[in-house]
Amino acid sequence: MPLVTADNLVKKYDELTAVDGVSFTIDEGQIFGFLGPNGAGKSTTISMLSTYLPPSSGDAVIDGLSVTHQAEKVRNIIGVVPQDIALYPTLTALQNLKFYGKMYDMGGENLDKRCQELLELVELWDRRDSRVEQFSGGMKRRINMAAGLLHHPRFLLLDEPTVGVDPQSREHIFETIFKIRDSGTTILYTSHYMEEVETLCDYIAIMDKGKMVASGTLHELLSVLGEGGVIELKIAPPGCHAGLEEAIAGQNGVTSINHQDGKLLISSKNSAHSLPPVLKVLEDTGCTVDHLEIYTPNLEKLFIHLTGKELRE
Amino acid sequence: MRQLKRLWQITLKDLLVMGKDRGSWIVLLLTPLAIIMVASFALGPAFNGELKSKLLAVNLDQGAIGKQLIDGLDTAEGLDVVEGTEAECQSLAVGDKKYKTSLVIPADFSSQILTGSDTSLQVYVDPTDNINRPFMLGMIDGAASRLSGMVTSVRVSVSEVIKFAPEAEPVTVASDAALAAANQMTGNPPVAVEISNAGTTADINMFDTQAPGYSVMFLLFGVMLGAEGLLEERDKGTLGRLLVAPVAKTSILGGKLVAQFLIALVQMTILFGVGHFVFGMHLGNSIPGLILMIFVTAFTATAFGILLASVVKTRRQATSLGTLIIILMSALGGSWWPLAIEPDFMQKLGHLTINAWALDGMNALIINGKTLTDILPQAGVLFAYGCICFLVGLRLFKFRNA
């Protein structure tokens, strides 16, 4: 059952459309991933869902509450972990958490207990009285995440929570996210690292230039490229044979053919089996191969396939 | 009620953050204390009459009146006569030492006066000395006036005596009359001028005049730091985090206003406390009045900080624009020198500033011994000023980065 439903969300700044009609649903208990390059509109979408920015049009409903009309109530059930380290550097880890807890009317023993739980969750309980400014980047990220969880939010929005952290801290953050998911919290996770989204997310939406260009489970998304891999060919001379593509498409296991940057991307059920007949077709038609690559489908390749550019551009 | 609790928590957090920022305390307390002390000790001798202006003089007169004139000037308050040669007086220099004013008493000075004849004193001045010159010329002119009175009395005496005793020798009469008049020179003048401090606080000191002005100026610098802190919260995302929590914008700005207000109160209280207990600064006759002025000044300055944060885009702008405005307000509003010495239109312009209204009230209490009811108009204007700043700031402040 969906906890979150976004319906045609649009955010415009004068001439610029940062988010252009994005719609999706997030099921309860799911980790929903937003993947896209910087500037794709991921953070703006999170800002609208978190009530930080009002949508120019469209709406989103979280647990039955509209972000445009019931923002105050929405704020009580969501937790936000912003991309910035939104902490007070001269205060200690515990002082930061207590302050943010009090913003949600928490106090007394409940707040003390919750702070301890979260500091133990992010494994910083023994550093609770250290100033945040003395922490490493990874430790700050973990406290930043804990601050968004104090009030037991039903829906947690994580905006690129691993930016600038070392691999060890990243692993630690991943473990924490799984623990949060296991406690029943629904999570929206944005990243421009495909490995993170592949590892963490149950459902993935790919964004580019303010639009959602694809969505589905990892398996569903990668099947677009062919379950058995992709044969990438650069052929000389270009257009060497008019009926080449039709001839390749008719070979055993080939599921689709696409063009990208002068290359042919041949998806198949089993690229190892499909390769010999494809090469035979090329030989028969008098074409030569300048470049040949066989790869297993991944989100990076899918993004290139969908947008014609690399994810990190 | 919940929003009020959140407002208070934001206040406590800001106080905690501020308490840990030693650099801010240096700006808030140590710097103003140092400047007040330097200004007070530097200007104190002049203010207390301990700093005397030096008059280089040469007495070429062979008679007694020239010496009496020098002695009279030397005993005058604020004046010290240094003897030199005629050439030194003309060049205003004795070796490497430079003087601003000199006086040459001519050789026939006494004989001319004793005969009731016209004579003159030669004064040399440094044309760049605009500060001491009026005082020095005033002192010499005063002495010359008394001598002119003496010559006049000699002439009248001679004319009256000759009228009733034609056989009397005019020169003898003039000489006797002149000597009698000259004996009056060293005593109190027949018409004296008595000067008293207006108001009830008679023995004001330099701290009384310097501390309020500099305290208000550094209060404004303190709230400028508060404005920068607010913008820093916006830049670093902590303000954004509060915006996605169930906290009203009025609670966020209100909490910061209360925190800054309390810091400003502590700052003013410490500055005035140190001034009073360490340097003997007077607090006037109305402590409630002074407390009211400190409260409204701290409130208005704090609200000004919110307004400043609302009209700039970056922390750098807050620093540069804030510094410019505060320096202008301090100069115009009487923090550096008394408003009374400025032209009328500048005084009117000065009353557009927080400093002028605050200092009007504080000086009325500390220097003129006024009471709580006397300073209610100034306190009222300041409070209204603060309310306008806060409301405009709340309306204009951009909680989100562009």
XYZ file of C-alpha atoms in Angstrom:
715
model
C 0.000 0.000 0.000
C 1.535 3.369 -0.946
C 2.567 5.641 1.901
C 3.585 8.382 -0.517
C 1.926 9.442 -3.740
C 3.404 12.238 -5.836
C 1.122 13.524 -8.538
C 2.569 15.558 -11.365
C 4.922 17.649 -9.204
C 6.290 20.726 -10.936
C 8.758 23.324 -9.636
C 9.587 26.346 -11.743
C 11.996 29.225 -11.093
C 11.254 31.954 -13.623
C 12.326 30.399 -16.927
C 13.871 27.288 -15.374
C 11.769 24.181 -14.755
C 13.679 22.247 -12.084
C 11.084 19.486 -11.740
C 8.773 18.809 -14.619
C 5.697 16.740 -13.864
C 7.102 13.980 -11.665
C 4.692 11.292 -10.428
C 5.428 8.173 -8.383
C 4.284 6.123 -5.429
C 6.309 4.713 -2.551
C 5.052 1.659 -0.700
C 5.242 1.499 3.061
C 8.496 -0.017 4.301
C 10.194 0.461 0.934
C 13.524 2.097 0.163
C 12.782 4.192 -2.900
C 15.818 5.481 -4.777
C 16.124 8.587 -6.874
C 19.088 8.262 -9.223
C 20.297 11.052 -11.430
C 23.184 13.409 -12.083
C 23.645 16.654 -10.197
C 20.974 19.107 -11.276
C 18.532 16.383 -12.311
C 15.867 17.652 -9.880
C 16.248 15.057 -7.107
C 16.871 17.542 -4.277
C 14.116 19.843 -5.511
C 11.689 16.910 -5.489
C 12.754 16.081 -1.920
C 12.363 19.742 -0.968
C 8.761 19.681 -2.174
C 7.992 16.404 -0.413
C 9.500 17.742 2.814
C 7.388 20.970 2.593
C 10.582 23.052 2.370
C 9.524 24.300 -1.066
C 5.938 24.652 -2.273
C 5.310 22.977 -5.655
C 4.506 25.301 -8.565
C 1.801 22.797 -9.442
C 0.860 19.248 -8.567
C 0.768 17.772 -5.088
C 2.059 14.907 -3.018
C 0.254 13.016 -0.294
C 2.130 11.405 2.585
C 0.135 9.087 4.812
C -3.044 10.824 3.657
C -1.709 14.340 4.226
C -1.167 16.836 1.423
C 2.222 18.552 1.396
C 0.649 21.698 -0.047
C -2.417 21.948 2.182
C -1.383 20.168 5.369
C 2.297 21.032 5.547
C 2.331 21.488 9.325
C 0.951 17.988 9.911
C 3.230 16.480 7.283
C 6.245 17.892 9.150
C 5.328 15.850 12.198
C 5.508 12.519 10.360
C 8.514 13.051 8.112
C 12.190 13.107 8.906
C 14.632 14.938 6.681
C 18.354 14.335 6.366
C 19.589 17.158 4.173
C 22.598 17.027 1.908
C 24.276 19.695 4.065
C 25.545 18.873 7.540
C 22.737 20.751 9.256
C 24.214 20.671 12.755
C 25.636 23.235 15.154
C 29.393 22.606 15.058
C 30.205 24.110 18.459
C 27.563 22.029 20.226
C 28.154 18.411 21.175
C 26.499 15.502 19.395
C 24.090 15.063 22.310
C 23.270 18.788 22.517
C 22.467 18.835 18.798
C 20.141 15.856 19.057
C 18.401 17.211 22.154
C 17.811 20.565 20.494
C 16.250 19.029 17.396
C 14.223 16.649 19.576
C 12.746 19.609 21.431
C 11.624 21.078 18.119
C 9.276 18.062 17.967
C 8.070 18.634 21.534
C 10.147 15.783 22.876
C 11.676 16.121 26.296
C 12.647 14.543 29.570
C 13.397 10.851 29.833
C 11.869 10.038 26.433
C 14.238 12.373 24.666
C 17.240 11.164 26.681
C 16.404 7.570 25.834
C 15.826 8.300 22.154
C 19.106 10.214 21.881
C 20.939 7.266 23.419
C 19.210 4.811 21.048
C 20.155 6.837 18.002
C 23.709 7.545 19.108
C 24.123 3.817 19.678
C 22.558 3.128 16.284
C 25.109 5.346 14.549
C 27.802 4.065 16.937
C 28.695 7.450 18.378
C 27.361 7.085 21.917
C 30.878 7.164 23.346
C 31.478 10.472 21.514
C 28.195 12.052 22.642
C 29.912 14.852 24.558
C 32.354 15.781 21.806
C 31.736 18.880 19.737
C 30.492 18.094 16.243
C 33.270 20.270 14.783
C 35.761 17.693 16.088
C 34.143 14.835 14.116
C 35.252 13.377 10.788
C 33.038 13.894 7.726
C 31.568 10.403 8.100
C 30.784 10.885 11.787
C 29.063 14.198 11.042
C 26.961 12.457 8.378
C 25.893 9.837 10.907
C 24.847 12.463 13.467
C 23.124 14.359 10.662
C 21.108 11.227 9.950
C 20.321 10.598 13.616
C 18.930 14.147 13.918
C 16.342 13.306 11.281
C 15.144 10.215 13.142
C 14.512 11.575 16.627
C 10.734 11.776 16.428
C 10.231 8.294 14.885
C 9.248 9.593 11.429
C 7.105 7.331 9.260
C 8.808 8.614 6.146
C 12.512 9.479 6.001
C 13.987 11.561 3.195
C 17.729 11.082 2.726
C 19.307 13.535 0.321
C 22.709 12.254 -0.829
C 23.730 11.219 2.694
C 27.100 9.787 1.647
C 28.551 12.790 -0.165
C 32.172 13.290 0.819
C 32.540 10.297 3.129
C 35.148 7.541 3.088
C 34.198 3.988 2.014
C 34.159 2.709 5.592
C 31.750 5.400 6.753
C 29.625 4.766 3.657
C 29.296 1.120 4.621
C 28.355 2.213 8.105
C 25.674 4.527 6.753
C 24.291 1.714 4.582
C 24.029 -0.568 7.614
C 22.212 2.158 9.491
C 19.769 2.695 6.619
C 18.913 -1.012 6.545
C 18.320 -0.941 10.303
C 16.025 2.061 9.893
C 14.122 0.303 7.099
C 13.843 -2.830 9.256
C 12.285 -0.744 12.024
C 9.393 0.028 9.644
C 10.388 3.442 8.329
C 9.777 4.142 4.651
C 12.778 5.778 2.996
C 13.350 7.983 -0.018
C 17.041 7.946 -0.932
C 18.665 10.183 -3.527
C 22.098 9.670 -4.985
C 24.112 10.099 -8.104
C 26.070 6.948 -7.286
C 24.460 4.023 -9.091
C 26.210 1.456 -6.844
C 24.480 2.916 -3.792
C 21.061 2.830 -5.375
C 21.633 -0.693 -6.666
C 22.693 -1.847 -3.193
C 20.068 -0.096 -1.119
C 16.881 0.474 -3.050
C 13.891 -1.751 -3.600
C 12.528 0.539 -6.268
C 14.411 3.012 -8.397
C 13.398 6.120 -10.308
C 15.871 7.663 -12.726
C 15.721 11.422 -13.140
C 17.271 13.699 -15.711
C 16.604 17.356 -16.485
C 13.682 17.485 -14.077
C 11.879 14.488 -15.529
C 11.569 10.924 -14.447
C 12.930 8.940 -17.398
C 12.421 5.433 -16.007
C 11.318 3.657 -12.862
C 10.997 0.141 -11.567
C 12.844 -2.479 -9.617
C 16.487 -2.965 -10.479
C 15.612 -6.111 -12.429
C 12.856 -4.363 -14.356
C 15.098 -1.452 -15.245
C 18.034 -3.569 -16.360
C 15.853 -5.824 -18.476
C 15.440 -2.858 -20.802
C 19.040 -3.470 -21.805
C 18.514 -7.191 -22.211
C 18.711 -9.795 -19.562
C 21.737 -11.536 -21.012
C 23.944 -8.517 -21.627
C 24.714 -6.027 -24.337
C 26.997 -6.279 -27.372
C 28.329 -2.843 -28.251
C 29.678 -2.484 -31.796
C 31.220 0.302 -33.798
C 31.114 -0.572 -37.479
C 33.042 0.814 -40.434
C 32.202 2.276 -42.724
C 29.064 3.799 -41.126
C 25.932 2.548 -42.903
C 27.995 -0.073 -44.699
C 24.960 -2.170 -45.402
C 21.373 -1.001 -45.630
C 19.802 -4.153 -44.241
C 22.361 -4.765 -41.491
C 20.149 -4.021 -38.486
C 17.295 -6.153 -39.752
C 19.739 -8.996 -40.326
C 21.142 -8.741 -36.784
C 17.671 -8.443 -35.243
C 16.770 -11.770 -36.741
C 19.612 -13.606 -35.012
C 19.130 -16.016 -32.146
C 18.512 -14.337 -28.753
C 18.722 -10.724 -29.931
C 15.971 -8.735 -28.211
C 16.564 -5.134 -29.312
C 18.955 -2.829 -31.180
C 19.650 0.793 -30.257
C 21.987 3.504 -31.496
C 24.244 5.657 -29.362
C 27.128 7.894 -30.434
C 27.537 6.002 -33.715
C 27.514 2.646 -31.937
C 25.088 -0.219 -32.152
C 23.863 -1.552 -28.802
C 22.568 -5.087 -29.284
C 20.636 -6.476 -26.332
C 20.190 -10.206 -26.139
C 19.084 -13.000 -23.863
C 22.617 -14.398 -23.889
C 25.311 -12.261 -25.418
C 27.858 -15.108 -25.547
C 25.474 -17.141 -27.721
C 24.395 -14.185 -29.847
C 27.874 -12.871 -30.629
C 29.000 -15.485 -33.265
C 25.906 -15.128 -35.503
C 26.116 -11.321 -35.236
C 29.758 -11.356 -36.348
C 28.813 -13.720 -39.181
C 26.217 -11.201 -40.381
C 28.844 -8.469 -40.357
C 31.227 -10.602 -42.331
C 28.528 -11.493 -44.851
C 27.574 -7.858 -45.374
C 31.166 -6.691 -45.822
C 31.246 -4.534 -42.691
C 34.278 -4.400 -40.402
C 34.301 -3.938 -36.635
C 36.195 -0.969 -35.194
C 35.129 -1.535 -31.590
C 33.526 -4.454 -29.768
C 32.480 -4.630 -26.121
C 30.266 -7.024 -24.248
C 28.969 -6.004 -20.865
C 26.483 -6.952 -18.200
C 23.667 -4.409 -17.861
C 23.930 -1.891 -15.006
C 22.323 1.427 -14.100
C 25.188 3.435 -15.533
C 24.686 1.778 -18.938
C 20.937 2.117 -18.586
C 21.283 5.842 -17.910
C 23.465 6.219 -20.997
C 20.944 4.181 -22.926
C 18.066 6.392 -21.750
C 19.656 9.834 -21.884
C 22.615 9.505 -24.231
C 25.034 10.771 -21.575
C 26.946 9.454 -18.622
C 25.526 9.616 -15.103
C 28.421 11.689 -13.747
C 28.412 14.311 -16.493
C 1.995 27.478 23.564
C 3.979 24.818 21.715
C 5.434 27.467 19.426
C 6.416 29.520 22.474
C 8.217 26.510 23.920
C 10.039 26.013 20.626
C 10.868 29.717 20.526
C 12.391 29.407 23.993
C 14.368 26.300 23.007
C 15.779 28.183 20.014
C 16.702 31.013 22.386
C 18.503 28.623 24.744
C 20.313 26.968 21.852
C 21.487 30.330 20.523
C 22.707 31.356 23.959
C 24.597 28.063 24.221
C 26.154 28.524 20.786
C 27.034 32.125 21.579
C 28.457 31.182 24.967
C 30.960 28.885 23.282
C 32.069 31.504 20.773
C 34.948 33.292 22.502
C 35.605 35.538 19.507
C 32.156 37.062 19.845
C 32.681 37.843 23.504
C 35.849 39.699 22.602
C 33.832 41.882 20.212
C 30.965 42.267 22.679
C 32.894 43.035 25.858
C 36.661 43.296 25.698
C 36.853 45.566 22.652
C 34.317 48.148 23.907
C 35.859 48.111 27.385
C 39.306 48.677 25.914
C 38.098 51.520 23.687
C 36.088 53.179 26.468
C 39.149 53.019 28.723
C 41.503 54.376 26.078
C 39.111 57.201 25.151
C 38.424 58.073 28.774
C 42.030 58.045 29.900
C 43.192 59.870 26.767
C 40.618 62.621 27.004
C 40.314 62.611 30.794
C 43.148 65.110 31.566
C 41.671 67.681 29.182
C 38.223 67.034 30.576
C 39.405 67.388 34.188
C 41.500 70.485 33.498
C 44.755 68.589 34.045
C 45.863 69.098 30.464
C 47.145 72.690 30.054
C 47.674 74.582 26.835
C 51.171 76.026 26.502
C 51.602 79.736 25.688
C 55.069 80.815 24.607
C 55.647 84.400 25.793
C 58.339 87.048 25.996
C 58.072 90.050 28.242
C 60.130 92.950 26.835
C 58.408 95.383 29.147
C 60.623 97.187 31.664
C 57.721 98.004 33.962
C 55.530 96.030 36.336
C 52.387 95.612 34.232
C 53.940 93.259 31.699
C 55.030 90.927 34.514
C 51.583 91.154 36.115
C 50.036 90.186 32.783
C 52.323 87.128 32.454
C 51.627 86.083 36.054
C 47.877 86.513 35.510
C 47.912 84.313 32.408
C 50.098 81.677 34.090
C 47.642 81.240 36.935
C 44.640 80.994 34.607
C 42.910 77.584 34.475
C 44.107 75.431 31.585
C 47.001 77.678 30.611
C 50.712 77.342 31.183
C 53.086 80.189 30.172
C 56.521 79.239 28.865
C 59.065 82.036 28.563
C 60.994 82.424 25.315
C 62.817 84.996 23.237
C 61.195 87.375 20.772
C 62.589 85.354 17.852
C 61.282 82.118 19.344
C 57.876 83.718 19.766
C 57.854 84.788 16.139
C 58.783 81.313 14.907
C 56.618 79.503 17.475
C 59.550 77.211 18.187
C 62.070 76.688 20.978
C 64.646 74.298 19.591
C 62.708 71.211 18.420
C 59.671 72.048 20.484
C 56.794 73.624 18.607
C 54.127 75.875 20.065
C 50.729 76.866 18.708
C 50.463 80.391 20.139
C 52.918 83.013 21.396
C 52.671 86.435 22.992
C 55.094 89.368 22.768
C 54.725 92.157 25.343
C 56.398 95.296 23.955
C 59.147 97.219 25.795
C 57.042 100.321 26.495
C 53.962 98.398 27.541
C 53.847 99.597 31.184
C 54.823 103.191 30.405
C 52.146 103.477 27.738
C 49.478 102.171 30.103
C 50.706 104.336 32.968
C 50.298 107.380 30.807
C 46.916 106.271 29.545
C 48.231 105.845 25.999
C 47.251 103.218 23.425
C 49.425 100.145 23.124
C 49.159 96.620 21.728
C 50.136 93.018 22.435
C 51.568 90.963 19.575
C 50.160 87.419 19.270
C 51.495 84.782 16.836
C 49.300 81.755 16.009
C 49.691 78.478 14.116
C 47.072 78.777 11.356
C 46.434 74.999 11.417
C 45.534 74.982 15.091
C 41.764 75.174 15.057
C 41.317 73.453 18.391
C 43.385 75.520 20.880
C 43.355 78.846 19.080
C 39.915 80.071 20.226
C 40.778 79.204 23.836
C 44.217 80.881 23.765
C 42.979 84.006 22.010
C 40.076 84.165 24.428
C 42.437 84.091 27.397
C 44.754 86.785 25.957
C 41.800 88.851 24.821
C 40.323 88.621 28.314
C 43.560 89.927 29.850
C 43.788 92.673 27.231
C 40.211 93.699 27.994
C 40.999 94.111 31.665
C 44.045 96.227 30.762
C 41.927 98.289 28.367
C 39.510 98.892 31.220
C 42.464 100.015 33.275
C 43.654 102.478 30.618
C 40.127 103.811 30.297
C 39.900 104.301 34.053
C 43.265 106.137 34.003
C 42.035 108.479 31.278
C 38.778 109.142 33.125
C 40.693 109.738 36.368
C 43.057 112.247 34.750
C 40.236 114.112 33.078
C 38.140 114.267 36.281
C 41.061 115.279 38.507
C 42.162 118.046 36.136
C 38.561 119.265 36.003
C 38.447 119.786 39.795
C 42.154 120.427 40.447
C 43.601 122.224 37.447
C 46.919 122.607 39.217
C 47.445 118.844 39.340
C 50.170 117.354 37.156
C 48.417 115.054 34.584
C 51.358 112.654 34.342
C 51.468 112.182 38.108
C 47.697 111.704 38.276
C 47.809 109.181 35.455
C 50.658 107.271 37.052
C 48.945 107.123 40.460
C 45.644 106.069 38.883
C 47.358 103.442 36.741
C 49.244 101.964 39.715
C 46.027 101.808 41.703
C 44.253 100.108 38.833
C 47.175 97.717 38.259
C 46.893 96.507 41.842
C 43.365 95.392 40.988
C 44.700 93.122 38.234
C 45.779 90.288 40.494
C 42.625 90.222 42.572
C 39.207 88.931 41.595
C 37.681 90.958 38.785
C 34.814 93.268 39.826
C 32.495 91.370 37.485
C 33.082 87.622 37.822
C 31.616 84.778 35.792
C 30.518 81.736 37.757
C 30.119 78.451 35.891
C 28.062 75.509 37.167
C 27.160 72.107 35.690
C 23.519 72.052 34.633
C 21.368 69.338 36.231
C 21.901 67.620 39.518
C 24.945 65.469 38.841
C 27.745 67.887 39.535
C 30.882 65.786 39.412
C 30.648 63.908 36.110
C 33.763 62.201 34.809
C 35.015 61.112 31.406
C 33.501 57.619 31.706
C 30.057 59.206 32.158
C 30.375 60.833 28.757
C 32.270 58.097 26.878
C 30.822 54.808 28.128
C 27.192 55.152 26.921
C 28.208 56.190 23.393
C 30.701 53.395 22.863
C 28.450 50.869 24.609
C 25.614 51.591 22.172
C 28.001 51.387 19.230
C 29.339 47.990 20.309
C 25.839 46.818 21.101
C 25.116 47.384 17.421
C 28.283 45.513 16.435
C 27.085 42.664 18.663
C 23.741 42.415 16.912
C 25.546 42.523 13.593
C 27.225 39.289 14.694
C 23.751 37.981 15.465
C 22.609 38.882 11.949
C 25.598 37.053 10.515
C 24.731 34.054 12.692
C 21.200 33.998 11.292
C 22.520 34.064 7.732
C 25.056 31.375 8.605
C 22.202 29.144 9.791
C 20.487 29.699 6.464
C 23.664 28.947 4.504
C 24.612 25.848 6.478
C 21.144 24.312 6.369
C 20.239 24.350 10.067
C 17.535 26.930 9.363
C 16.212 24.687 6.578
C 16.073 21.787 9.014
C 13.945 23.887 11.364
C 11.660 24.833 8.477
C 10.839 21.171 7.783
C 10.169 20.608 11.484
C 6.861 21.789 12.954
C 8.326 25.170 13.956
C 6.643 28.444 12.922
C 8.784 31.061 11.225
C 7.842 33.578 13.916
C 9.158 31.155 16.538
C 12.448 30.781 14.664
C 13.043 34.519 14.305
C 11.472 35.247 17.701
C 13.776 32.737 19.392
C 16.797 34.301 17.794
C 15.542 37.798 18.698
C 15.115 36.862 22.358
C 18.565 35.238 22.496
C 20.243 38.243 20.915
C 18.260 40.584 23.159
C 19.425 38.735 26.281
C 23.026 38.819 25.047
C 22.702 42.557 24.386
C 21.290 43.074 27.876
C 24.178 41.186 29.441
C 26.648 43.149 27.303
C 25.235 46.551 28.317
C 24.922 45.539 31.951
C 28.529 44.349 32.099
C 29.854 47.453 30.317
C 27.944 49.800 32.610
C 28.768 47.643 35.651
C 32.502 47.692 34.946
C 32.285 51.414 34.193
C 30.573 52.056 37.524
C 32.411 49.709 39.884
C 35.888 49.890 38.344
C 36.063 53.395 36.893
C 33.561 55.286 39.010
C 31.103 56.005 36.227
C 27.878 57.548 37.533
C 24.581 55.798 36.945
C 22.435 58.864 37.565
C 19.630 59.261 40.051
C 17.184 56.803 38.500
C 18.279 53.164 38.260
C 14.790 52.125 36.979
C 15.157 54.744 34.261
C 18.579 53.408 33.290
C 17.278 49.822 33.275
C 14.416 50.901 30.999
C 16.839 52.626 28.617
C 19.121 49.582 28.540
C 16.102 47.316 27.848
C 14.684 49.366 24.980
C 18.108 50.042 23.487
C 18.974 46.323 23.547
C 15.579 45.448 22.019
C 15.849 48.036 19.258
C 19.436 47.125 18.413
C 18.463 43.440 18.231
C 15.517 44.157 15.948
C 17.854 46.242 13.806
C 20.043 43.118 13.484
C 17.058 41.112 12.193
C 16.315 43.882 9.702
C 19.947 43.906 8.583
C 19.856 40.133 8.012
C 16.702 40.536 5.957
C 18.056 43.115 3.506
C 21.368 41.455 2.656
C 21.960 38.315 0.663
C 25.202 37.039 2.159
C 27.152 37.102 5.399
C 29.849 39.158 3.701
C 27.246 41.767 2.805
C 25.974 41.754 6.387
C 29.486 42.475 7.645
C 30.296 45.222 5.167
C 26.902 46.914 5.093
C 26.452 46.469 8.848
C 29.827 48.015 9.627
C 29.123 50.966 7.336
C 25.694 51.611 8.852
C 26.927 51.257 12.427
C 29.849 53.633 11.879
C 27.550 56.165 10.224
C 24.953 55.830 12.964
C 27.613 56.176 15.653
C 29.094 59.299 14.071
C 25.715 60.865 13.354
C 24.046 59.724 16.552
C 26.544 61.057 19.072
C 28.495 57.954 20.051
C 31.835 59.590 19.256
C 31.185 63.231 20.104
C 28.270 65.140 21.596
C 25.400 65.715 19.190
C 25.218 69.299 20.458
C 28.401 70.284 18.621
C 26.884 69.301 15.282
C 24.898 71.723 13.091
C 21.120 71.687 13.475
C 20.436 69.695 10.335
C 23.010 67.076 11.400
C 21.358 66.822 14.795
C 18.015 66.238 13.103
C 19.598 63.667 10.804
C 21.255 62.102 13.828
C 17.852 61.424 15.339
C 17.192 58.915 12.585
C 19.652 56.682 14.428
C 19.245 54.359 17.378
C 22.344 55.915 18.963
C 20.879 59.426 19.212
C 17.678 58.365 20.978
C 19.507 55.960 23.258
C 22.138 58.548 24.190
C 19.549 61.291 24.686
C 17.919 59.094 27.306
C 21.110 57.775 28.905
C 22.827 61.159 29.066
C 19.691 62.707 30.535
C 19.840 60.108 33.324
C 23.602 59.861 33.897
C 24.776 63.422 33.265
C 21.721 65.573 33.861
C 20.216 63.564 36.705
C 16.806 63.181 35.067
C 14.227 60.642 36.228
C 12.342 57.709 34.720
C 9.395 59.848 33.610
C 11.706 62.344 31.899
C 13.137 59.718 29.550
C 9.837 58.014 28.639
C 9.648 59.867 25.279
C 13.098 58.599 24.229
C 12.280 55.086 25.446
C 8.969 55.183 23.557
C 10.602 56.264 20.309
C 13.231 53.528 20.635
C 10.616 50.856 21.333
C 8.564 51.907 18.308
C 11.772 51.947 16.235
C 12.521 48.377 17.353
C 8.993 47.119 16.616
C 9.148 48.532 13.091
C 12.570 46.978 12.465
C 11.394 43.548 13.685
C 8.150 43.538 11.704
C 9.846 44.706 8.501
C 12.651 42.180 9.084
C 10.162 39.360 9.618
C 8.362 40.348 6.431
C 11.500 40.632 4.288
C 13.710 37.872 5.664
C 14.292 35.060 3.177
C 14.319 31.816 5.087
C 15.540 29.878 2.051
C 18.597 30.482 -0.048
C 17.829 31.693 -3.550
